[in-house]
XYZ file of C-alpha atoms in Angstrom:
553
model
C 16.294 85.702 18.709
C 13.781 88.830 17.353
C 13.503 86.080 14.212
C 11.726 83.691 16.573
C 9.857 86.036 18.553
C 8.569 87.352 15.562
C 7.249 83.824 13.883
C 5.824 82.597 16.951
C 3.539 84.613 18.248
C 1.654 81.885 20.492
C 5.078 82.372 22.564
C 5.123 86.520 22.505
C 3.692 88.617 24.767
C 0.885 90.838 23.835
C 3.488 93.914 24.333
C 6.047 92.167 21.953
C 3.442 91.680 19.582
C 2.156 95.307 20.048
C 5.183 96.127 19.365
C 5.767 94.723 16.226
C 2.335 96.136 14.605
C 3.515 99.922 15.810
C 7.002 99.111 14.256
C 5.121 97.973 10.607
C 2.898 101.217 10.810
C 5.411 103.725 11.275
C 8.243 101.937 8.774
C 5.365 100.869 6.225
C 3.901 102.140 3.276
C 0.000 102.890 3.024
C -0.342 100.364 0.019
C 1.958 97.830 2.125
C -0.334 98.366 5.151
C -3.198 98.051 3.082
C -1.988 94.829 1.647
C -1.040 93.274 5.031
C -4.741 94.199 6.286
C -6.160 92.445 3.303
C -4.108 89.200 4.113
C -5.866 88.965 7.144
C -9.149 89.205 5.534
C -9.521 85.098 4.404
C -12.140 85.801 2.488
C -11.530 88.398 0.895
C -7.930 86.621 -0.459
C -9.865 83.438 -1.304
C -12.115 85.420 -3.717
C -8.686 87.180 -5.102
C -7.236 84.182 -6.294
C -11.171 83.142 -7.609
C -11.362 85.941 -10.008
C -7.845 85.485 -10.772
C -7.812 82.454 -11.863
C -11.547 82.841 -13.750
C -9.275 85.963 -15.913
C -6.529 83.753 -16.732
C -9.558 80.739 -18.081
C -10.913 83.693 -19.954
C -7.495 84.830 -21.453
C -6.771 80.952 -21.939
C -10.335 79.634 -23.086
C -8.844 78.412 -26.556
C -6.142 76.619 -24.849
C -8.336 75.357 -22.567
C -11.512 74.547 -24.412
C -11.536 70.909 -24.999
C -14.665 71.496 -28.711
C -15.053 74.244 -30.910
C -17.585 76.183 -29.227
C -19.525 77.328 -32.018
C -19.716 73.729 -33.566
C -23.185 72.316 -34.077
C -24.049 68.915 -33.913
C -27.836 67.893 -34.015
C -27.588 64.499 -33.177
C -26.287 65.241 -29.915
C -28.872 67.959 -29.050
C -29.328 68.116 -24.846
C -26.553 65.569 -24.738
C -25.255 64.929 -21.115
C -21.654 65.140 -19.297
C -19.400 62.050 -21.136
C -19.024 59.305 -19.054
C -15.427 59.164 -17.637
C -14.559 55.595 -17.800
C -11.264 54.294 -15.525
C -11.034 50.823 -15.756
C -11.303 48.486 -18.503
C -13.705 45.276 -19.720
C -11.579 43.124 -17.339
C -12.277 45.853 -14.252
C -8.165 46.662 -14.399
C -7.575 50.337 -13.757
C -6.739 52.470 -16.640
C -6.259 55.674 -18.338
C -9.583 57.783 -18.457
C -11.586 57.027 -21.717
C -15.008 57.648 -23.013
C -17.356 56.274 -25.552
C -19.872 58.631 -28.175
C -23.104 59.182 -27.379
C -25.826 57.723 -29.315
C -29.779 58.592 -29.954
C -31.642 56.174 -28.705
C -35.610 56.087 -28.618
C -37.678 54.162 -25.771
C -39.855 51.486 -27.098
C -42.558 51.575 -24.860
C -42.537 55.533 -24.273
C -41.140 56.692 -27.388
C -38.668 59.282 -25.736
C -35.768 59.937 -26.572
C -32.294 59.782 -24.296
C -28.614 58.930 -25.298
C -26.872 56.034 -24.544
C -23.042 55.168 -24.951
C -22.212 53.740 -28.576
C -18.969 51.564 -29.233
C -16.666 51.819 -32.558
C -15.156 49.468 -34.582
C -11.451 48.893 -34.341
C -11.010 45.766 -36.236
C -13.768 43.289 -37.102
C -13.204 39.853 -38.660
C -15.828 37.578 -40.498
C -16.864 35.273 -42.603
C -18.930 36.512 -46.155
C -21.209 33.913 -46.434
C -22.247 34.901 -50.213
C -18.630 33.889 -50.976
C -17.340 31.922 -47.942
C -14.583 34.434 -47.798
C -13.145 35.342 -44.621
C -12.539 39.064 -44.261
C -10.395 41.799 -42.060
C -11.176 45.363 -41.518
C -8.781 47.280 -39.072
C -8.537 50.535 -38.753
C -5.197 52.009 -39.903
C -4.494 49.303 -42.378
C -4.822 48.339 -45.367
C -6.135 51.722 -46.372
C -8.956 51.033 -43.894
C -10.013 54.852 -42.508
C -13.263 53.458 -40.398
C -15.743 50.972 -39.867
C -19.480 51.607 -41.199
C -22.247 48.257 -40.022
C -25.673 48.053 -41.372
C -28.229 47.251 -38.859
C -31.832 45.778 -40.118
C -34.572 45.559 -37.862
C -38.076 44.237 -38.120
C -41.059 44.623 -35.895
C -43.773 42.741 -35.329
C -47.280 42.160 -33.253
C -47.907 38.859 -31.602
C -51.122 37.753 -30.150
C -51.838 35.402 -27.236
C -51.366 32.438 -29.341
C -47.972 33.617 -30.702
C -49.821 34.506 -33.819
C -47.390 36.882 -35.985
C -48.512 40.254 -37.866
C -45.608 42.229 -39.179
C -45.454 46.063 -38.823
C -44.145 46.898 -41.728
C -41.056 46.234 -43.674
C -37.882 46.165 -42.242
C -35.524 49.100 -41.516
C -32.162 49.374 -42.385
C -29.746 52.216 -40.724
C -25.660 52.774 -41.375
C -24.170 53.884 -38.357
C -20.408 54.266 -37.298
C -21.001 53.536 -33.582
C -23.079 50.612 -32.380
C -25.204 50.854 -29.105
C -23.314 49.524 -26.029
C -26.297 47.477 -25.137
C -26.507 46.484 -28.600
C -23.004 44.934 -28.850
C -24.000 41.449 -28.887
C -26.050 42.472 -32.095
C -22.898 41.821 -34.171
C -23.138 37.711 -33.327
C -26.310 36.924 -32.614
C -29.779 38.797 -33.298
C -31.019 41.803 -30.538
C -34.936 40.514 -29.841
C -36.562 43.332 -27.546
C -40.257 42.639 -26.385
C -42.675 45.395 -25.526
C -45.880 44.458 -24.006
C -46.668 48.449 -22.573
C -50.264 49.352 -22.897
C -49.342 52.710 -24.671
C -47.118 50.979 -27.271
C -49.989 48.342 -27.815
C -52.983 51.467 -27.711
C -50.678 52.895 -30.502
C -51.118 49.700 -33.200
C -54.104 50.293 -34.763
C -55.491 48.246 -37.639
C -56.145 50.845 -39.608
C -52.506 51.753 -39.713
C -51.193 48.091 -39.918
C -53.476 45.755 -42.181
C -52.007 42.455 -41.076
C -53.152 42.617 -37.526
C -56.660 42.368 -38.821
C -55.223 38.296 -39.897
C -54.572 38.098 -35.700
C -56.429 38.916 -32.568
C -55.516 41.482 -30.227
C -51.712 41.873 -29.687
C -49.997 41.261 -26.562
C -46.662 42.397 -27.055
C -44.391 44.254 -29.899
C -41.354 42.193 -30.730
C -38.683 44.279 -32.400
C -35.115 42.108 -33.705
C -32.336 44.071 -34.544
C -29.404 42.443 -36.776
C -26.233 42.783 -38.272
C -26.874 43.531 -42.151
C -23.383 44.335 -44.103
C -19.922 46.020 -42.872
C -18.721 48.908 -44.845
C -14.717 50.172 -44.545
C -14.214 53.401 -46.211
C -11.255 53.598 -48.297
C -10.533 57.204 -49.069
C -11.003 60.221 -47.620
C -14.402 62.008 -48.031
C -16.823 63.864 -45.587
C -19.386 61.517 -43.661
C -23.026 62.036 -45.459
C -20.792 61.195 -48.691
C -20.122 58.023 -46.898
C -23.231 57.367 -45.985
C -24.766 57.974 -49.214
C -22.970 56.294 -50.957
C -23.201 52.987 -47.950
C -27.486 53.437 -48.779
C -26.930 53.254 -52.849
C -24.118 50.424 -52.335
C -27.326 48.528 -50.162
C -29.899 49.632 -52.407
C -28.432 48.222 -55.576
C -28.065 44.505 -53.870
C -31.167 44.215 -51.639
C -33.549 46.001 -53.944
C -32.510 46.025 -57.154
C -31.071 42.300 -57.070
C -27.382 43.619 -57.943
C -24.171 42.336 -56.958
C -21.344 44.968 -55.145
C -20.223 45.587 -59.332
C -22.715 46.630 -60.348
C -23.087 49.036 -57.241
C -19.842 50.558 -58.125
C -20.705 51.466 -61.433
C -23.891 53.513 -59.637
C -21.259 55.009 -57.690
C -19.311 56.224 -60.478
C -21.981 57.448 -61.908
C -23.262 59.633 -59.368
C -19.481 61.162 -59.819
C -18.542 59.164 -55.924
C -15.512 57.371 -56.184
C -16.234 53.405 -56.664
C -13.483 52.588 -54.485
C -14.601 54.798 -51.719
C -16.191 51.784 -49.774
C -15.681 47.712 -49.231
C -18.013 45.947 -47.971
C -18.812 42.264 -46.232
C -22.436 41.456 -47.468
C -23.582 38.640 -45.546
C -21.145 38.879 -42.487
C -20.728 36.088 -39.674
C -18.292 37.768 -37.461
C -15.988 35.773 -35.587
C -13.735 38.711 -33.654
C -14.101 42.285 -32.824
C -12.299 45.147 -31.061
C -13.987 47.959 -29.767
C -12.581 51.134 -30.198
C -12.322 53.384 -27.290
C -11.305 57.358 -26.871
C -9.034 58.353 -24.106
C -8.893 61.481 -22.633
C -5.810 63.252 -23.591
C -3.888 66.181 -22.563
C -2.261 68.152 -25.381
C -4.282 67.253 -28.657
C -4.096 68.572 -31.569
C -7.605 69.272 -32.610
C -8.967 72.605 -34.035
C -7.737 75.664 -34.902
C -7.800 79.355 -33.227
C -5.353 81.931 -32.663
C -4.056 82.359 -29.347
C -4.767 85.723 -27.326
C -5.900 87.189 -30.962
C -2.403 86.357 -33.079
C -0.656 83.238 -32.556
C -2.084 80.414 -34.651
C -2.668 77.643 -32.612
C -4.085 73.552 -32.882
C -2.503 72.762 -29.447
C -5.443 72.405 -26.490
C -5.255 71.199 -22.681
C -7.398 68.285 -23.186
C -9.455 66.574 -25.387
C -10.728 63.400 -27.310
C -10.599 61.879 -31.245
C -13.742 62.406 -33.461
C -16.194 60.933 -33.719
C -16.801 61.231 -29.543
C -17.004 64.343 -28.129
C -16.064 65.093 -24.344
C -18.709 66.843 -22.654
C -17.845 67.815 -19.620
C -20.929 69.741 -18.949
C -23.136 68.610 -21.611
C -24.285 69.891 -24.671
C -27.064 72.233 -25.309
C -30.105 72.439 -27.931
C -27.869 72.668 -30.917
C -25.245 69.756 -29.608
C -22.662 72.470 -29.006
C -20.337 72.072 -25.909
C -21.383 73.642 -22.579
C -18.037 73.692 -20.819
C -16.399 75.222 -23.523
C -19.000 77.825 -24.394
C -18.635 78.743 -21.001
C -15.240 79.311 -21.194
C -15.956 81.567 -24.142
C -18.498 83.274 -22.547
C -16.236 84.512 -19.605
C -14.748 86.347 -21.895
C -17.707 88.335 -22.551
C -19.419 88.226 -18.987
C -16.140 89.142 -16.888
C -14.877 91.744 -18.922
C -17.767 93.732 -20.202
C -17.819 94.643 -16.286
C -14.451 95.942 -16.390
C -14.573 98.179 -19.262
C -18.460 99.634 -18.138
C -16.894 100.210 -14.562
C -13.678 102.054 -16.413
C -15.757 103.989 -18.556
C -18.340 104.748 -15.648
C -15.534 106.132 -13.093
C -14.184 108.702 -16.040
C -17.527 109.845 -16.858
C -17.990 109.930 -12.997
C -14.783 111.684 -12.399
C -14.751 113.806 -14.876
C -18.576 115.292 -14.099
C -18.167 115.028 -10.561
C -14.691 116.522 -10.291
C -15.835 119.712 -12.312
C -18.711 120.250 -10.654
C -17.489 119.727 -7.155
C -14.154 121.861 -8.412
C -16.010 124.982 -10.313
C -19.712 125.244 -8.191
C -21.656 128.227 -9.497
C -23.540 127.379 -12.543
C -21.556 124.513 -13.450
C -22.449 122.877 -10.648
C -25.892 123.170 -11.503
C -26.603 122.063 -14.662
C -23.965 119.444 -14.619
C -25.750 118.185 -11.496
C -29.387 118.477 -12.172
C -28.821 116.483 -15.256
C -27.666 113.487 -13.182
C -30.643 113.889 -11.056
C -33.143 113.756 -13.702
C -30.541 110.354 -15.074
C -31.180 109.025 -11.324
C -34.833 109.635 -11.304
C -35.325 107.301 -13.913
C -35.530 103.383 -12.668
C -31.971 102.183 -13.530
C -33.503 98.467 -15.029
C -35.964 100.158 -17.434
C -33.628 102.393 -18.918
C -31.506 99.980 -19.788
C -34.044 97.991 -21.498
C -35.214 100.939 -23.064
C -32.027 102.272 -24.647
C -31.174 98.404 -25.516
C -34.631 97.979 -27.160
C -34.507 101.408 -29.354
C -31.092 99.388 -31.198
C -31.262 96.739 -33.460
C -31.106 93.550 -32.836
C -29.558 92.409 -36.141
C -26.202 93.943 -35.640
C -23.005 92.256 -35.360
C -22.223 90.746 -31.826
C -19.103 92.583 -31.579
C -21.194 95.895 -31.745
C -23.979 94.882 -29.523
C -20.904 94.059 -27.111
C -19.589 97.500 -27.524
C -23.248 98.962 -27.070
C -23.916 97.097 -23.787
C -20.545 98.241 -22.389
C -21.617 102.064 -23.518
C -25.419 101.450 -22.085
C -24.148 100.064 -18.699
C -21.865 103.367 -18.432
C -24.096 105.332 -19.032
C -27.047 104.551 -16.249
C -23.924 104.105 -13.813
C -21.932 107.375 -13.838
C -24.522 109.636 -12.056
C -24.301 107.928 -8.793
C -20.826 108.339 -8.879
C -20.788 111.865 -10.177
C -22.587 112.828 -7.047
C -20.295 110.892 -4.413
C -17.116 112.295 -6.297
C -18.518 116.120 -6.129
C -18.957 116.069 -2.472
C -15.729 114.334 -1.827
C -13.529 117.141 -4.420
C -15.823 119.944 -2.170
C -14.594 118.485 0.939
C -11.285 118.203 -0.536
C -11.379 121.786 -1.931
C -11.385 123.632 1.474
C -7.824 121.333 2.311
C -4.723 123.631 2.942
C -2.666 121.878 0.669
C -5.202 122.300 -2.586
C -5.678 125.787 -1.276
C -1.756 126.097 -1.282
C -1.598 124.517 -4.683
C -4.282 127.388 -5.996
C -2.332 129.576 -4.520
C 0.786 128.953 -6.376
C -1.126 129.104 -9.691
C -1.413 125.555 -10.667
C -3.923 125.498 -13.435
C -7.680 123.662 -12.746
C -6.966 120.490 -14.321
C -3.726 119.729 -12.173
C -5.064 120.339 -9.389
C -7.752 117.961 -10.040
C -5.672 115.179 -11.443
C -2.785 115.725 -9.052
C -3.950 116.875 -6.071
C -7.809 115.881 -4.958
C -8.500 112.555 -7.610
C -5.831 110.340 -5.543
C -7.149 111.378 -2.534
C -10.514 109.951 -3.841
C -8.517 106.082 -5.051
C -9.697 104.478 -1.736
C -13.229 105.007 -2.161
C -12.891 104.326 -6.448
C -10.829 100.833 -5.843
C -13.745 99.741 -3.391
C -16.527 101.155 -5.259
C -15.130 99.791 -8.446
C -14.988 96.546 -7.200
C -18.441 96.346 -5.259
C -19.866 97.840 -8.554
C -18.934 95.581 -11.412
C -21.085 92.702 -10.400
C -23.853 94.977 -11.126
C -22.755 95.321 -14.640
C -22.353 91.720 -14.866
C -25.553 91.072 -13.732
C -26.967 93.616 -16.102
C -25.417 92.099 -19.234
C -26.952 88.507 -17.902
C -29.998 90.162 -17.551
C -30.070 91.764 -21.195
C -29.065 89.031 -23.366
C -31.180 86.500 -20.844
C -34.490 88.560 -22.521
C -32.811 88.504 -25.498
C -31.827 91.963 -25.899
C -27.931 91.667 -25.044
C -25.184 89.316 -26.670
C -27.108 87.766 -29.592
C -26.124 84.249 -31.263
C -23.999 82.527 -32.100
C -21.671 84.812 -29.729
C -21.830 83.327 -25.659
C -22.412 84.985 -22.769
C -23.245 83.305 -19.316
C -26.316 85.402 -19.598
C -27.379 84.110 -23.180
C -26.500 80.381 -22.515
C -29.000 80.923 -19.240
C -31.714 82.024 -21.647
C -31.597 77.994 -23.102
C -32.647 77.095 -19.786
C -36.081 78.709 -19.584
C -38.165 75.541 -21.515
C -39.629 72.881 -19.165
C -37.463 70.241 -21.348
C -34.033 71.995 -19.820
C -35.214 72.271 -16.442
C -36.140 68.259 -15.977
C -34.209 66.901 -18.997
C -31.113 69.129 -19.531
C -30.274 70.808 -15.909
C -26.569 70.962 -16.835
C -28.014 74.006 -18.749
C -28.287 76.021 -15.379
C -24.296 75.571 -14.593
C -23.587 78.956 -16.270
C -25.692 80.323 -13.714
C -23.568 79.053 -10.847
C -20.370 80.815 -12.514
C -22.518 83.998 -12.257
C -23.187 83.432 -8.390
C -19.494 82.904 -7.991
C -18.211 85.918 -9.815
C -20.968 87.657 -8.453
C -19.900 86.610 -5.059
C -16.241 86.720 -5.238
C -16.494 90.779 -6.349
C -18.587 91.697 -3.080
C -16.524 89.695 -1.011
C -13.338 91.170 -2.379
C -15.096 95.141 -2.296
C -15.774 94.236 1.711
C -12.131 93.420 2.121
C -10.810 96.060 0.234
C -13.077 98.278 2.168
C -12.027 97.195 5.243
C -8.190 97.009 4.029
C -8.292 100.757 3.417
C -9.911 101.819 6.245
C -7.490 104.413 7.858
C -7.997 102.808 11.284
C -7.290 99.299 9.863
C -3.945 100.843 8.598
C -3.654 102.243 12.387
C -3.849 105.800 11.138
């Protein structure tokens, strides 16, 4: 019956419940009391679990970091989030895949933006040099991937369809072909252009042959399918593709067949068997090659919370794509996962300022507060003159008197000392006038009194009664160190490259290019508003949890 009464309390009177909260208080402890006052603060929990769970992503970020943080790839500079795919060509739902960005440059205004690109598979054609049907497929046949040659020619045509060519054709090897450009592999790609800034850009002086035709009208540019390549044996890429260019070289310019282009390869000390090759393909069937999102790759390696050699990750994709989940910044390195990283950095250096900040304060405070007389005096007046000094040009100032070549592991260590040191006056002062209060108490007086020696009674017997106020002032405090370390290496004077702090990867976003082109570049920002957030909140419930009349003291 008290079981019911007790879990309903629409049905209990206000004296029952009364009851029950009088009962709690007298047959509770103070941290118990404290705790169920917290529970009621929503908040306040909410922003609990928030910074719980943003420790365990920093503890985790390995694990959970889908790229190699520090990897640099310059072909996808400012790339965006990947494209999560969930159905298929035929609309049926699927598991989630993506498809690799590719560079792509705007005819008409000549800027740059990525597009998604499509692998080979498998590809079958016809050589029409020899009439010979061929097969590439990936994992067969000693088949590791699937290189095409793309030609393209431009040209200039006039109102009467007159033709002036501009230039000589292009050739390109590239592993992944343009989604829009699929259909290039059957039939020839014709794009026309008839912009008045791509047209204002063709001058005769630059391109002799439209002096033969009047004024052009529109830029035609047809993009083929030139050769396919299959590597063989394992090498890195640019080998690949070097030796893809010499393999073309030797048949288109110097009139060679694919012989004689092996013996080149040899040569240059590049296996002659490292690539085959369809010269003049007619394809009749293709498979794309897609990369799903998986859970539990294998993929590079790190050591897990500093000594357990690891491969294993949460999620990830199969080179050559790269999931992006936020993007990729000016080097092609992977948002997301620098973030991850960068927690590491930004959540903890708060933590370790704030611990080394309360000793200093304790310490100073405590003795001066404990001893008076002249102790009091000089250890106070030097935290005055500390305070009198504006805290944000200090720091810069002791940060800018250090190098800014050193290691990123010791400019860590230096912020973390910096922060401590403009913070621990403030609390020097707010702990001395608490340990005088606490001084004059008949229980410290009864502990002097039995000869307890200085230190004991400070640790033992005044410090606890100070936790309440150092738990909420810890926790109301540490967003300013966080803030402070964002600030530093934002002006480049804190966490230094190629080391990631939210702070530093918020410095990428100060160009006009990142704020219109690349605003995924901002999103370390918003983890810095929600940490920042989640502290304050938590330090107003924690104050109000441990206020003596919220415990019903």
């Amino acid at each position: 019956m008290k079981k019911e009464k007790k879990n309903d309390l629409v049905t209990a009177t206000p004296q029952e419940v009364k009851k029950d909260e009088l009962f709690e208080i007298k047959y509770m402890g103070r941290w118990q009391l404290a705790w169920r006052a917290l529970k009621k603060h929503k908040l306040g929990l909410f922003s609990l679990w928030v910074l719980i769970i943003l420790y365990l992503v920093a503890i985790f970020a390995d694990f959970l970091a889908p790229n190699n943080p520090y990897d640099q790839r310059q072909d996808l500079s400012y790339a965006p989030p990947s494209k999560v795919h969930w159905t298929d060509e035929d609309g049926k739902l699927t598991a989630p895949y993506i498809y690799a960005w590719v560079l792509e440059r705007d005819p008409e205004t000549y800027r740059t933006f990525f597009t998604e690109g499509i692998s080979l598979g498998s590809v079958v054609a016809i050589d029409k040099t020899t009439g010979e049907e061929k097969t590439f497929e990936q994992g067969k046949d000693g088949v590791l991937n699937i290189y095409v040659t793309t030609r393209t020619i431009r040209y200039a045509l006039d109102a009467d369809g007159n033709r002036a060519n501009l230039g000589g054709p292009e050739y390109s090897t590239v592993q992944t072909v343009k989604l829009t450009e699929l259909d290039m592999l059957k039939e020839t790609v014709v794009t026309e252009t008839s912009n008045r800034t791509t047209l204002g850009a063709l001058a005769p002086s630059r391109f002799r042959e439209l002096l033969r035709i009047g004024p052009p009208v529109k830029v035609v540019t047809e993009r083929s399918l030139h050769r396919i390549f299959a590597q063989k044996e394992n090498e890195i890429k640019d080998v690949v593709v070097e030796a893809i260019s010499i393999v073309n070289e030797v048949i288109d310019v110097d009139g060679g067949d694919l012989e004689l282009a092996r013996e080149f390869l040899a040569e240059l000390e590049i296996s002659p068997n490292l690539v085959d090759v369809i010269q003049d393909p007619q394809v009749t069937d293709y498979v794309t090659k897609k990369y799903p999102i998986k859970f539990f790759t294998q993929s590079w390696e790190y050591k897990l919370l500093g000594f357990i050699p690891m491969k294993l990750h949460l999620v990830g994709t199969e080179l050559p794509s790269k999931f992006l989940l936020f993007g990729s910044d000016m080097y092609g390195r992977d948002v997301f996962s620098r973030i991850l990283f960068g927690s590491r950095v930004s959540m903890s250096i708060g933590l370790l300022a704030i611990l080394i900040t309360f000793s200093l304060g304790l310490s100073i405070g405590g003795a001066a507060g404990y001893f008076g007389g002249i102790t009091d005096e000089i250890l106070m007046r030097v935290t005055e003159i500390l305070m009198s000094i504006p805290s944000f040009y200090l720091l810069i100032s002791l940060r800018a008197v250090l190098p800014t070549s050193i290691p990123p592991h010791i400019t860590y260590i230096l912020i973390v000392l910096i922060l401590s040191f403009i913070g621990w006056p403030g609390m020097s002062r707010v702990i001395r006038g608490m340990v005088l209060s606490y001084k004059e108490t008949e229980f410290v007086q009864a502990a002097i009194a039995m000869g307890y020696p200085s230190g004991r009674v400070i640790l033992r017997h005044i410090i606890p009664n100070t936790a309440t106020y150092i738990i909420v002032s810890a926790t109301l405090s540490i967003p300013g160190y966080i803030l402070g370390e964002a600030g530093l290496s934002f002006l480049g004077l804190g966490i230094t490259e190629p080391s990631a702090s939210w702070g530093l990867m918020l410095s990428q976003a100060q160009n006009i290019k990142a704020m219109t082109e690349a605003p995924w570049l901002l999103i370390p920002g918003i983890f810095i508003f929600i940490v920042v957030m989640a502290f304050n909140l938590l330090g107003d419930a924690l104050r109000d949890a441990l206020d003596p009349r919220s415990l019903g003291f």
